[in-house]
Amino acid sequence: MTSNQTDCHYCLQSLRGRKYALREENTYCVTCYDSLFANPCEECKQPIECDSKDLAYKGRHWHEGCFKCAKCSRSLVEKPFAAKDELLLCTECYSDEYSSKCFHCQRTIMPGSRKMEFKGSSWHESCFVCQYCRQPLGTKPLITKDNENYCVPCFEKQFAHHCYSCKKVITSGGVTYHDQPWHKECFVCAGCKTQLFGQRFISKDEYPYCVDCFSKLYAKKCAACKKPITALGGAKFVSFEERQWHGECFNCVKCSVSLVGQGFLTRQDDVLCHECGSA
């Protein structure tokens, strides 16, 4: 610019026929302006004069020719870049040095591209897909098997067990009974329908029964105490002529001595030791 109407605001020399700079409505000759206001270049440390382009980033300034990648020295003017430890890097150098590698393809996940995180690893969005149907998993529920990821429908089709009772998929836990999988909540007594998981039960005709139901429906009654004989826990019982006794109930009806493993006599429905039976 040239002007013949004013003087330099600092040195008061005439600006007639000379270049000048304007700052806050005041005019300065180029020399005064540069000495007063020019920013030092971050790269070469020289002032960025008013006839040079001043490129600024986070309060720091560069000459246009000095604004370049700290590693490969390529110009960053009008190009995307990243900052690391106050150094400016082109996206390629930044990626090589600092960007995550995709767990699937092992290639760099470029800055600005969408990155998926799962179990401590990073993935390209396009690589984070169901192993079976190859559809993107994104933020959908997924299941991992043998280090491969599956969407829930594909996993259920390929691997999941189906409950023997309700036929629905067992996604976790479950019970195995007669080599068949069951939901815990579906594994119930065939009689009263109470849940049997973690409880004692008895099998009859491939169906599970709680102890109470089995005793009521199928257990033999002790000829002495009339209570069911379940034989749970290895309890001993005695059988004689279609009658059964708990081991602890098989006693002489007269003197109450135990007859288990001993000889005995019968009198109608009673059992007696030899001594009482001979008396």
Coordinates of C-alpha atoms in Angstrom, one line a residue:
M1 CA 0.0 0.0 0.0
T2 CA 1.1 3.6 -0.4
S3 CA -0.2 6.8 1.2
N4 CA 0.6 10.4 1.1
Q5 CA -1.7 11.5 3.8
T6 CA 0.0 10.3 7.1
D7 CA 3.1 9.6 9.0
C8 CA 4.3 6.4 10.8
H9 CA 2.6 6.2 14.2
Y10 CA 5.9 5.1 15.8
C11 CA 8.9 6.8 14.1
L12 CA 6.8 9.7 12.7
Q13 CA 8.5 9.6 9.4
S14 CA 6.4 10.4 6.4
L15 CA 4.8 7.4 4.6
R16 CA 4.4 9.3 1.4
G17 CA 5.2 6.9 -1.5
R18 CA 6.1 4.1 1.0
K19 CA 4.5 0.8 2.0
Y20 CA 2.8 0.8 5.4
A21 CA 0.8 -1.4 7.7
L22 CA -2.4 -0.7 9.6
R23 CA -2.9 -1.8 13.1
E24 CA -5.8 -0.7 15.4
E25 CA -6.4 2.2 13.0
N26 CA -2.8 3.4 13.3
T27 CA -0.4 3.3 10.4
Y28 CA 3.2 2.1 10.6
C29 CA 6.1 1.9 8.3
V30 CA 7.1 -1.6 7.5
T31 CA 10.3 -1.5 9.5
C32 CA 8.5 -0.2 12.6
Y33 CA 5.6 -2.6 12.2
D34 CA 7.9 -5.6 11.9
S35 CA 10.0 -4.6 14.9
L36 CA 7.0 -4.0 17.1
F37 CA 4.5 -6.6 16.1
A38 CA 6.0 -9.3 13.9
N39 CA 5.7 -12.8 15.5
P40 CA 8.8 -15.0 15.7
C41 CA 8.7 -18.1 13.6
E42 CA 8.5 -21.3 15.7
E43 CA 10.9 -23.1 13.2
C44 CA 13.5 -20.6 12.1
K45 CA 13.1 -18.1 15.0
Q46 CA 13.1 -15.2 12.6
P47 CA 10.3 -12.6 12.6
I48 CA 7.4 -13.1 10.3
E49 CA 7.4 -9.8 8.4
C50 CA 4.3 -8.1 7.4
D51 CA 4.7 -9.0 3.7
S52 CA 5.0 -12.8 4.6
K53 CA 2.1 -15.1 5.4
D54 CA 1.8 -15.8 9.1
L55 CA 0.5 -19.3 9.9
A56 CA -0.7 -19.8 13.4
Y57 CA -1.7 -22.8 15.5
K58 CA -2.5 -22.7 19.2
G59 CA -0.7 -19.5 19.8
R60 CA 2.4 -20.4 17.8
H61 CA 3.4 -19.0 14.5
W62 CA 5.3 -20.1 11.4
H63 CA 6.5 -18.7 8.0
E64 CA 4.6 -20.4 5.2
G65 CA 7.8 -22.2 4.1
C66 CA 8.6 -23.3 7.7
F67 CA 5.2 -24.9 8.4
K68 CA 6.1 -28.5 7.7
C69 CA 6.1 -32.0 9.2
A70 CA 8.8 -32.4 11.9
K71 CA 9.6 -35.8 10.6
C72 CA 9.4 -35.9 6.8
S73 CA 9.6 -32.1 6.2
R74 CA 6.7 -32.1 3.8
S75 CA 4.7 -28.8 3.8
L76 CA 1.6 -28.8 6.0
V77 CA 0.1 -25.7 4.3
E78 CA -3.6 -26.4 3.7
K79 CA -3.1 -30.1 4.6
P80 CA -4.4 -32.1 7.6
F81 CA -1.9 -32.5 10.4
A82 CA -1.6 -33.7 14.0
A83 CA 0.4 -32.4 17.0
K84 CA 2.4 -34.6 19.4
D85 CA 4.6 -33.2 22.1
E86 CA 4.5 -29.8 20.5
L87 CA 5.7 -31.2 17.2
L88 CA 3.6 -31.0 14.0
L89 CA 3.3 -34.1 11.9
C90 CA 1.6 -35.0 8.7
T91 CA -1.1 -37.6 9.1
E92 CA 1.1 -40.3 7.5
C93 CA 4.0 -39.8 9.9
Y94 CA 1.7 -39.4 12.9
S95 CA 0.0 -42.7 12.0
D96 CA 3.3 -44.5 11.6
E97 CA 4.5 -43.3 15.0
Y98 CA 1.5 -43.1 17.2
S99 CA -1.8 -44.4 15.7
S100 CA -3.3 -47.7 16.7
K101 CA -3.0 -50.8 14.5
C102 CA -6.2 -52.7 13.6
F103 CA -6.4 -56.0 15.4
H104 CA -7.8 -57.7 12.3
C105 CA -5.7 -56.4 9.4
Q106 CA -2.8 -54.9 11.3
R107 CA -2.9 -51.7 9.3
T108 CA -2.8 -48.3 10.8
I109 CA -6.1 -46.7 11.9
M110 CA -5.7 -43.2 10.4
P111 CA -6.5 -40.1 12.5
G112 CA -10.0 -38.9 11.9
S113 CA -11.3 -42.4 10.9
R114 CA -13.8 -44.2 13.1
K115 CA -12.1 -46.6 15.5
M116 CA -13.8 -49.5 17.3
E117 CA -12.5 -50.6 20.7
F118 CA -13.1 -54.1 22.0
K119 CA -11.4 -56.1 24.7
G120 CA -8.4 -53.7 24.7
S121 CA -7.8 -53.9 21.0
S122 CA -8.6 -51.4 18.2
W123 CA -10.3 -52.2 14.9
H124 CA -11.2 -50.4 11.7
E125 CA -15.0 -50.1 11.6
S126 CA -14.9 -52.0 8.3
C127 CA -12.9 -54.8 9.9
F128 CA -15.1 -55.1 13.0
V129 CA -17.6 -57.6 11.5
C130 CA -19.3 -60.8 12.3
Q131 CA -17.1 -63.8 11.4
Y132 CA -20.1 -65.6 9.9
C133 CA -22.3 -63.1 8.1
R134 CA -19.6 -60.4 7.7
Q135 CA -22.0 -57.6 8.6
P136 CA -20.5 -54.7 10.7
L137 CA -20.9 -55.2 14.4
G138 CA -20.7 -51.6 15.4
T139 CA -22.1 -51.3 18.9
K140 CA -24.4 -54.3 18.5
P141 CA -24.4 -57.1 21.1
L142 CA -21.8 -59.8 20.2
I143 CA -20.4 -63.0 21.4
T144 CA -16.7 -64.1 21.1
K145 CA -15.7 -67.7 20.5
D146 CA -12.1 -68.9 19.7
N147 CA -11.0 -65.2 19.4
E148 CA -13.6 -64.6 16.6
N149 CA -16.6 -62.2 17.0
Y150 CA -20.1 -63.1 16.0
C151 CA -23.4 -61.2 16.1
V152 CA -25.9 -62.9 18.4
P153 CA -28.1 -64.4 15.7
C154 CA -25.2 -66.0 13.9
F155 CA -23.7 -67.3 17.1
E156 CA -27.0 -68.9 18.1
K157 CA -27.3 -70.5 14.6
Q158 CA -23.8 -71.9 14.7
F159 CA -23.0 -72.8 18.3
A160 CA -25.7 -72.2 20.9
H161 CA -27.4 -75.0 22.7
H162 CA -31.2 -75.1 22.8
C163 CA -33.0 -75.9 26.0
Y164 CA -34.5 -79.4 26.0
S165 CA -37.6 -78.1 27.7
C166 CA -38.5 -74.8 26.1
K167 CA -36.3 -75.2 22.9
K168 CA -35.0 -71.6 23.2
V169 CA -31.3 -70.7 23.1
I170 CA -29.2 -71.1 26.2
T171 CA -26.9 -68.0 26.1
S172 CA -25.1 -68.6 29.4
G173 CA -24.9 -71.2 32.2
G174 CA -27.5 -73.9 32.0
V175 CA -27.8 -77.5 33.2
T176 CA -26.9 -80.8 31.6
Y177 CA -29.2 -83.7 32.4
H178 CA -29.2 -87.0 30.5
D179 CA -26.8 -85.4 28.0
Q180 CA -29.4 -82.7 27.2
P181 CA -29.0 -79.0 27.9
W182 CA -31.6 -77.1 30.0
H183 CA -32.0 -73.5 31.2
K184 CA -31.6 -73.4 34.9
E185 CA -35.1 -72.0 35.3
C186 CA -36.5 -74.8 33.0
F187 CA -34.9 -77.6 35.0
V188 CA -37.9 -78.3 37.3
C189 CA -39.5 -81.2 39.1
A190 CA -41.7 -83.2 36.7
G191 CA -44.3 -83.3 39.5
C192 CA -44.5 -80.0 41.4
K193 CA -42.5 -77.9 38.9
T194 CA -40.2 -76.4 41.5
Q195 CA -36.7 -75.5 40.2
L196 CA -34.2 -78.3 40.8
F197 CA -30.9 -76.4 40.1
G198 CA -28.7 -76.8 43.1
Q199 CA -31.2 -79.2 44.8
R200 CA -31.2 -82.9 45.3
F201 CA -33.4 -84.8 42.9
I202 CA -34.2 -88.3 41.7
S203 CA -34.5 -89.5 38.1
K204 CA -37.4 -91.6 37.0
D205 CA -38.1 -92.5 33.3
E206 CA -35.7 -89.8 32.2
Y207 CA -37.6 -87.1 34.2
P208 CA -36.2 -85.4 37.3
Y209 CA -38.3 -85.3 40.5
C210 CA -37.7 -83.4 43.7
V211 CA -37.3 -85.8 46.7
D212 CA -40.8 -85.1 48.1
C213 CA -42.6 -85.7 44.8
F214 CA -40.6 -88.9 44.0
S215 CA -41.3 -90.2 47.5
K216 CA -45.0 -89.5 47.1
L217 CA -45.3 -90.9 43.7
Y218 CA -42.8 -93.8 43.5
A219 CA -40.9 -94.6 46.7
K220 CA -41.7 -97.8 48.6
K221 CA -43.0 -97.4 52.1
C222 CA -41.1 -98.8 55.0
A223 CA -43.1 -101.7 56.6
A224 CA -42.1 -100.4 60.0
C225 CA -42.4 -96.6 60.0
K226 CA -44.5 -96.3 56.8
K227 CA -42.3 -93.5 55.5
P228 CA -40.9 -93.6 52.0
I229 CA -37.6 -95.3 51.3
T230 CA -35.7 -93.1 48.9
A231 CA -32.2 -94.6 49.4
L232 CA -30.7 -91.1 49.0
G233 CA -27.2 -90.6 50.0
G234 CA -26.5 -94.3 50.0
A235 CA -28.9 -95.1 52.8
K236 CA -29.4 -98.9 53.3
F237 CA -32.7 -100.7 53.1
V238 CA -33.8 -104.3 53.5
S239 CA -36.2 -106.1 51.2
F240 CA -38.0 -109.3 52.1
E241 CA -41.0 -110.9 50.4
E242 CA -42.1 -107.7 48.6
R243 CA -41.8 -105.7 51.8
Q244 CA -39.1 -103.1 52.5
W245 CA -37.6 -101.5 55.6
H246 CA -35.2 -98.7 56.3
G247 CA -32.0 -100.2 57.6
E248 CA -32.5 -98.5 60.9
C249 CA -36.2 -99.8 61.0
F250 CA -35.4 -103.4 60.4
N251 CA -35.6 -104.5 64.1
C252 CA -37.1 -107.2 66.1
V253 CA -40.7 -106.2 66.8
K254 CA -40.4 -107.5 70.3
C255 CA -36.9 -106.5 71.7
S256 CA -36.0 -103.9 69.0
V257 CA -32.5 -105.4 68.3
S258 CA -31.3 -104.7 64.8
L259 CA -31.8 -107.6 62.4
V260 CA -29.6 -106.1 59.6
G261 CA -27.2 -108.9 58.6
Q262 CA -28.7 -111.2 61.2
G263 CA -30.9 -114.2 61.0
F264 CA -34.6 -113.6 61.8
L265 CA -38.0 -115.2 62.0
T266 CA -41.3 -114.1 60.7
R267 CA -44.7 -114.3 62.4
Q268 CA -47.5 -113.1 60.2
D269 CA -46.4 -109.5 59.4
D270 CA -43.8 -109.3 62.2
V271 CA -40.1 -110.0 62.1
L272 CA -38.3 -111.3 65.2
C273 CA -34.8 -112.2 66.3
H274 CA -34.2 -115.9 66.9
E275 CA -34.3 -115.5 70.7
C276 CA -37.7 -113.7 70.7
G277 CA -39.1 -116.0 67.9
S278 CA -38.2 -119.1 69.8
A279 CA -39.6 -118.0 73.2

